[in-house]
PDB file of C-alpha atoms and ligand atoms in Angstrom:
ATOM      1  CA  MET A   1     -11.950   2.068-128.810  1.00 72.00           C
ATOM      2  CA  ALA A   2     -10.239   3.684-125.888  1.00 88.00           C
ATOM      3  CA  LEU A   3     -10.636   4.044-122.168  1.00 93.00           C
ATOM      4  CA  LEU A   4     -11.000   7.678-121.203  1.00 95.00           C
ATOM      5  CA  ASP A   5      -9.864   9.416-118.010  1.00 97.00           C
ATOM      6  CA  ILE A   6     -12.710  10.387-115.706  1.00 98.00           C
ATOM      7  CA  LEU A   7     -12.532  13.760-113.941  1.00 98.00           C
ATOM      8  CA  CYS A   8     -12.962  13.624-110.170  1.00 97.00           C
ATOM      9  CA  PHE A   9     -14.718  15.988-107.774  1.00 97.00           C
ATOM     10  CA  PRO A  10     -13.785  18.713-106.866  1.00 97.00           C
ATOM     11  CA  ASP A  11     -12.272  19.290-110.353  1.00 97.00           C
ATOM     12  CA  ASP A  12     -13.706  22.601-111.630  1.00 98.00           C
ATOM     13  CA  ARG A  13     -14.085  21.225-115.148  1.00 98.00           C
ATOM     14  CA  LEU A  14     -17.013  19.137-113.856  1.00 98.00           C
ATOM     15  CA  ARG A  15     -18.832  22.482-113.421  1.00 98.00           C
ATOM     16  CA  THR A  16     -18.771  23.270-117.164  1.00 98.00           C
ATOM     17  CA  ARG A  17     -22.137  23.527-118.937  1.00 98.00           C
ATOM     18  CA  ALA A  18     -22.135  21.276-122.004  1.00 98.00           C
ATOM     19  CA  LYS A  19     -23.109  22.644-125.410  1.00 98.00           C
ATOM     20  CA  PRO A  20     -25.744  20.981-127.582  1.00 98.00           C
ATOM     21  CA  VAL A  21     -24.485  18.844-130.458  1.00 98.00           C
ATOM     22  CA  LYS A  22     -25.391  20.527-133.756  1.00 97.00           C
ATOM     23  CA  THR A  23     -24.306  17.831-136.187  1.00 97.00           C
ATOM     24  CA  ILE A  24     -23.583  14.237-135.258  1.00 98.00           C
ATOM     25  CA  THR A  25     -20.292  13.260-136.858  1.00 97.00           C
ATOM     26  CA  ALA A  26     -17.931  10.276-136.927  1.00 97.00           C
ATOM     27  CA  ARG A  27     -16.168  11.883-133.959  1.00 97.00           C
ATOM     28  CA  HIS A  28     -19.385  11.547-131.939  1.00 98.00           C
ATOM     29  CA  GLN A  29     -19.728   7.861-132.908  1.00 98.00           C
ATOM     30  CA  GLN A  30     -16.189   7.326-131.622  1.00 98.00           C
ATOM     31  CA  LEU A  31     -16.958   9.349-128.492  1.00 98.00           C
ATOM     32  CA  LEU A  32     -20.051   7.220-127.754  1.00 98.00           C
ATOM     33  CA  ASP A  33     -18.114   3.967-128.231  1.00 97.00           C
ATOM     34  CA  ASP A  34     -15.294   5.194-125.990  1.00 98.00           C
ATOM     35  CA  MET A  35     -17.757   6.421-123.361  1.00 98.00           C
ATOM     36  CA  LEU A  36     -19.569   3.064-123.311  1.00 98.00           C
ATOM     37  CA  GLU A  37     -16.278   1.192-122.996  1.00 97.00           C
ATOM     38  CA  THR A  38     -15.136   3.527-120.210  1.00 98.00           C
ATOM     39  CA  MET A  39     -18.467   3.205-118.362  1.00 98.00           C
ATOM     40  CA  TYR A  40     -18.485  -0.618-118.581  1.00 97.00           C
ATOM     41  CA  ALA A  41     -14.847  -0.852-117.494  1.00 97.00           C
ATOM     42  CA  ALA A  42     -15.283   1.477-114.509  1.00 96.00           C
ATOM     43  CA  PRO A  43     -17.784  -0.220-113.867  1.00 96.00           C
ATOM     44  CA  GLY A  44     -20.705   2.171-113.852  1.00 97.00           C
ATOM     45  CA  ILE A  45     -24.282   2.486-115.113  1.00 98.00           C
ATOM     46  CA  GLY A  46     -24.035   5.970-116.587  1.00 98.00           C
ATOM     47  CA  LEU A  47     -21.476   8.440-117.911  1.00 98.00           C
ATOM     48  CA  ALA A  48     -21.793  12.007-119.168  1.00 98.00           C
ATOM     49  CA  ALA A  49     -19.316  13.550-121.617  1.00 98.00           C
ATOM     50  CA  THR A  50     -18.618  16.273-119.018  1.00 98.00           C
ATOM     51  CA  GLN A  51     -16.986  13.610-116.853  1.00 98.00           C
ATOM     52  CA  ILE A  52     -14.391  12.879-119.518  1.00 98.00           C
ATOM     53  CA  ASN A  53     -13.790  16.577-120.154  1.00 98.00           C
ATOM     54  CA  VAL A  54     -15.805  16.770-123.385  1.00 98.00           C
ATOM     55  CA  HIS A  55     -18.332  19.554-122.997  1.00 98.00           C
ATOM     56  CA  GLU A  56     -21.039  18.448-125.395  1.00 98.00           C
ATOM     57  CA  GLN A  57     -24.484  17.160-124.458  1.00 98.00           C
ATOM     58  CA  VAL A  58     -23.845  13.440-124.725  1.00 98.00           C
ATOM     59  CA  ILE A  59     -24.589  10.710-122.179  1.00 98.00           C
ATOM     60  CA  VAL A  60     -24.525   6.922-122.100  1.00 98.00           C
ATOM     61  CA  ILE A  61     -26.477   4.709-119.731  1.00 98.00           C
ATOM     62  CA  ASP A  62     -26.870   0.965-119.225  1.00 98.00           C
ATOM     63  CA  ILE A  63     -28.629  -0.237-116.083  1.00 98.00           C
ATOM     64  CA  SER A  64     -29.013  -3.859-117.277  1.00 97.00           C
ATOM     65  CA  GLU A  65     -27.220  -6.530-115.275  1.00 94.00           C
ATOM     66  CA  ASP A  66     -25.595  -8.150-118.298  1.00 94.00           C
ATOM     67  CA  LYS A  67     -24.623  -4.805-119.905  1.00 94.00           C
ATOM     68  CA  THR A  68     -26.591  -5.440-123.066  1.00 95.00           C
ATOM     69  CA  GLU A  69     -28.990  -2.470-123.063  1.00 97.00           C
ATOM     70  CA  PRO A  70     -26.920   0.627-123.784  1.00 98.00           C
ATOM     71  CA  TYR A  71     -28.654   3.948-124.272  1.00 98.00           C
ATOM     72  CA  CYS A  72     -26.800   6.685-126.145  1.00 98.00           C
ATOM     73  CA  LEU A  73     -28.482  10.042-125.655  1.00 98.00           C
ATOM     74  CA  ILE A  74     -27.513  13.222-127.473  1.00 98.00           C
ATOM     75  CA  ASN A  75     -28.995  16.579-126.385  1.00 98.00           C
ATOM     76  CA  PRO A  76     -31.226  14.925-123.757  1.00 98.00           C
ATOM     77  CA  VAL A  77     -33.931  17.090-122.156  1.00 98.00           C
ATOM     78  CA  VAL A  78     -36.424  16.162-119.436  1.00 98.00           C
ATOM     79  CA  ILE A  79     -39.762  17.227-120.936  1.00 98.00           C
ATOM     80  CA  SER A  80     -41.964  16.041-118.065  1.00 98.00           C
ATOM     81  CA  HIS A  81     -41.598  14.487-114.654  1.00 98.00           C
ATOM     82  CA  SER A  82     -43.788  13.271-111.840  1.00 98.00           C
ATOM     83  CA  GLY A  83     -43.602  11.898-108.314  1.00 98.00           C
ATOM     84  CA  ILE A  84     -40.744  11.993-105.855  1.00 97.00           C
ATOM     85  CA  GLU A  85     -38.410   9.253-104.767  1.00 96.00           C
ATOM     86  CA  THR A  86     -35.241   8.991-102.753  1.00 97.00           C
ATOM     87  CA  MET A  87     -32.441   6.700-103.860  1.00 97.00           C
ATOM     88  CA  GLU A  88     -28.857   6.198-102.768  1.00 97.00           C
ATOM     89  CA  GLU A  89     -26.581   7.487-105.531  1.00 98.00           C
ATOM     90  CA  GLY A  90     -22.933   7.255-106.377  1.00 98.00           C
ATOM     91  CA  CYS A  91     -20.895   8.678-109.245  1.00 98.00           C
ATOM     92  CA  LEU A  92     -17.731   7.699-111.108  1.00 98.00           C
ATOM     93  CA  SER A  93     -16.522  11.285-110.536  1.00 98.00           C
ATOM     94  CA  VAL A  94     -17.047  11.024-106.771  1.00 98.00           C
ATOM     95  CA  PRO A  95     -15.400   7.680-105.949  1.00 95.00           C
ATOM     96  CA  ASP A  96     -16.396   5.601-102.919  1.00 93.00           C
ATOM     97  CA  THR A  97     -19.109   8.051-101.933  1.00 96.00           C
ATOM     98  CA  TYR A  98     -22.825   7.429-101.666  1.00 97.00           C
ATOM     99  CA  ALA A  99     -25.688   9.643-100.540  1.00 97.00           C
ATOM    100  CA  GLU A 100     -29.459   9.692-100.683  1.00 97.00           C
ATOM    101  CA  VAL A 101     -30.853  12.123-103.229  1.00 97.00           C
ATOM    102  CA  GLU A 102     -34.469  13.106-103.807  1.00 97.00           C
ATOM    103  CA  ARG A 103     -35.526  13.200-107.459  1.00 98.00           C
ATOM    104  CA  ALA A 104     -38.574  12.767-109.678  1.00 98.00           C
ATOM    105  CA  ASP A 105     -39.860   9.201-109.654  1.00 97.00           C
ATOM    106  CA  SER A 106     -40.627   9.148-113.363  1.00 98.00           C
ATOM    107  CA  VAL A 107     -39.474  11.248-116.285  1.00 98.00           C
ATOM    108  CA  VAL A 108     -39.966  11.604-120.003  1.00 98.00           C
ATOM    109  CA  VAL A 109     -36.747  12.519-121.810  1.00 98.00           C
ATOM    110  CA  LYS A 110     -36.452  13.528-125.432  1.00 98.00           C
ATOM    111  CA  TYR A 111     -33.116  13.127-127.164  1.00 98.00           C
ATOM    112  CA  LEU A 112     -31.366  12.240-130.406  1.00 98.00           C
ATOM    113  CA  ASP A 113     -30.087   8.702-130.775  1.00 98.00           C
ATOM    114  CA  ARG A 114     -26.671   8.036-132.321  1.00 96.00           C
ATOM    115  CA  LYS A 115     -28.169   8.095-135.802  1.00 97.00           C
ATOM    116  CA  GLY A 116     -29.660  11.521-135.134  1.00 97.00           C
ATOM    117  CA  ALA A 117     -33.257  10.306-134.901  1.00 98.00           C
ATOM    118  CA  GLU A 118     -35.517  12.013-132.350  1.00 98.00           C
ATOM    119  CA  GLN A 119     -36.493   9.667-129.542  1.00 98.00           C
ATOM    120  CA  LYS A 120     -38.628   9.853-126.450  1.00 98.00           C
ATOM    121  CA  LEU A 121     -37.889   7.702-123.420  1.00 98.00           C
ATOM    122  CA  GLU A 122     -40.355   7.189-120.568  1.00 98.00           C
ATOM    123  CA  ALA A 123     -38.569   5.923-117.497  1.00 98.00           C
ATOM    124  CA  ASP A 124     -39.138   5.319-113.824  1.00 97.00           C
ATOM    125  CA  GLY A 125     -37.173   3.894-110.907  1.00 96.00           C
ATOM    126  CA  LEU A 126     -33.430   3.452-111.378  1.00 97.00           C
ATOM    127  CA  LEU A 127     -33.440   4.463-115.049  1.00 98.00           C
ATOM    128  CA  ALA A 128     -35.277   7.711-114.236  1.00 98.00           C
ATOM    129  CA  VAL A 129     -32.785   8.505-111.468  1.00 98.00           C
ATOM    130  CA  CYS A 130     -29.854   7.689-113.726  1.00 98.00           C
ATOM    131  CA  LEU A 131     -31.183   9.932-116.522  1.00 98.00           C
ATOM    132  CA  GLN A 132     -31.624  12.861-114.113  1.00 98.00           C
ATOM    133  CA  HIS A 133     -28.158  12.296-112.610  1.00 98.00           C
ATOM    134  CA  GLU A 134     -26.451  12.228-116.030  1.00 98.00           C
ATOM    135  CA  ILE A 135     -28.402  15.197-117.415  1.00 98.00           C
ATOM    136  CA  ASP A 136     -27.332  17.115-114.282  1.00 98.00           C
ATOM    137  CA  HIS A 137     -23.689  16.460-115.230  1.00 98.00           C
ATOM    138  CA  LEU A 138     -24.273  18.269-118.541  1.00 98.00           C
ATOM    139  CA  LYS A 139     -25.354  21.301-116.507  1.00 98.00           C
ATOM    140  CA  GLY A 140     -22.254  21.133-114.322  1.00 98.00           C
ATOM    141  CA  LYS A 141     -24.203  19.701-111.419  1.00 98.00           C
ATOM    142  CA  LEU A 142     -23.206  16.765-109.196  1.00 98.00           C
ATOM    143  CA  PHE A 143     -25.251  14.594-106.838  1.00 98.00           C
ATOM    144  CA  VAL A 144     -23.251  15.920-103.888  1.00 98.00           C
ATOM    145  CA  ASP A 145     -24.820  19.341-104.593  1.00 98.00           C
ATOM    146  CA  TYR A 146     -28.058  17.944-103.146  1.00 97.00           C
ATOM    147  CA  ILE A 147     -26.574  17.105 -99.741  1.00 96.00           C
ATOM    148  CA  SER A 148     -25.572  19.493 -96.939  1.00 96.00           C
ATOM    149  CA  LYS A 149     -22.555  21.757 -97.383  1.00 97.00           C
ATOM    150  CA  LEU A 150     -21.014  20.199 -94.293  1.00 97.00           C
ATOM    151  CA  LYS A 151     -21.162  16.699 -95.805  1.00 96.00           C
ATOM    152  CA  ARG A 152     -20.016  17.950 -99.203  1.00 96.00           C
ATOM    153  CA  ASP A 153     -16.978  19.683 -97.662  1.00 97.00           C
ATOM    154  CA  ARG A 154     -16.120  16.482 -95.821  1.00 96.00           C
ATOM    155  CA  ILE A 155     -16.270  14.538 -99.123  1.00 96.00           C
ATOM    156  CA  ARG A 156     -14.161  17.213-100.862  1.00 97.00           C
ATOM    157  CA  LYS A 157     -11.441  16.967 -98.198  1.00 97.00           C
ATOM    158  CA  LYS A 158     -11.430  13.166 -98.351  1.00 96.00           C
ATOM    159  CA  LEU A 159     -11.108  13.104-102.159  1.00 96.00           C
ATOM    160  CA  VAL A 160      -8.497  15.887-102.361  1.00 96.00           C
ATOM    161  CA  LYS A 161      -6.394  13.914 -99.881  1.00 95.00           C
ATOM    162  CA  GLN A 162      -6.879  10.675-101.899  1.00 92.00           C
ATOM    163  CA  GLN A 163      -5.959  12.413-105.165  1.00 91.00           C
ATOM    164  CA  ARG A 164      -2.794  13.845-103.602  1.00 92.00           C
ATOM    165  CA  GLN A 165      -1.744  10.363-102.520  1.00 90.00           C
ATOM    166  CA  MET A 166      -2.211   8.962-106.027  1.00 82.00           C
TER     167      MET A 166
HETATM  168 NI1  LIG B 201     -22.212  10.858-112.040  1.00 50.42          NI
END
């Protein structure tokens, strides 16, 4: 397994739209393992392949406290949603930044698991928010896109300055 580098906002590569996975191969098994390791080490509760500069529709999520409930989702699609809720979000690609984002309160997501079997996941609360946040990444969208341009520009300046200092 390997720790992967995570792209940081405002890196343009985070704006790439990921392609669907046609055939799940050994490379994807390795990718999922590396993504889980990278997410746990960060530490974070979700990671999309886009964030590690792989532009395929693959995400991993684990919102459990003891990191024992990993979800690996390939080609995830929200097939229904309901309700509205606002939650404070952060992102491994937008370090040290948090903002309230309004999203659906519950979602049903269909996806392929790592064996290629079709699955359906009904989620609400934090898991629903996390799924929507990660699926957004696959579309080149970030949580800071939901806040005002003024705030987003302020975050961009802060992170560009930080990245220059590193
Ligand atoms: Ni994120």
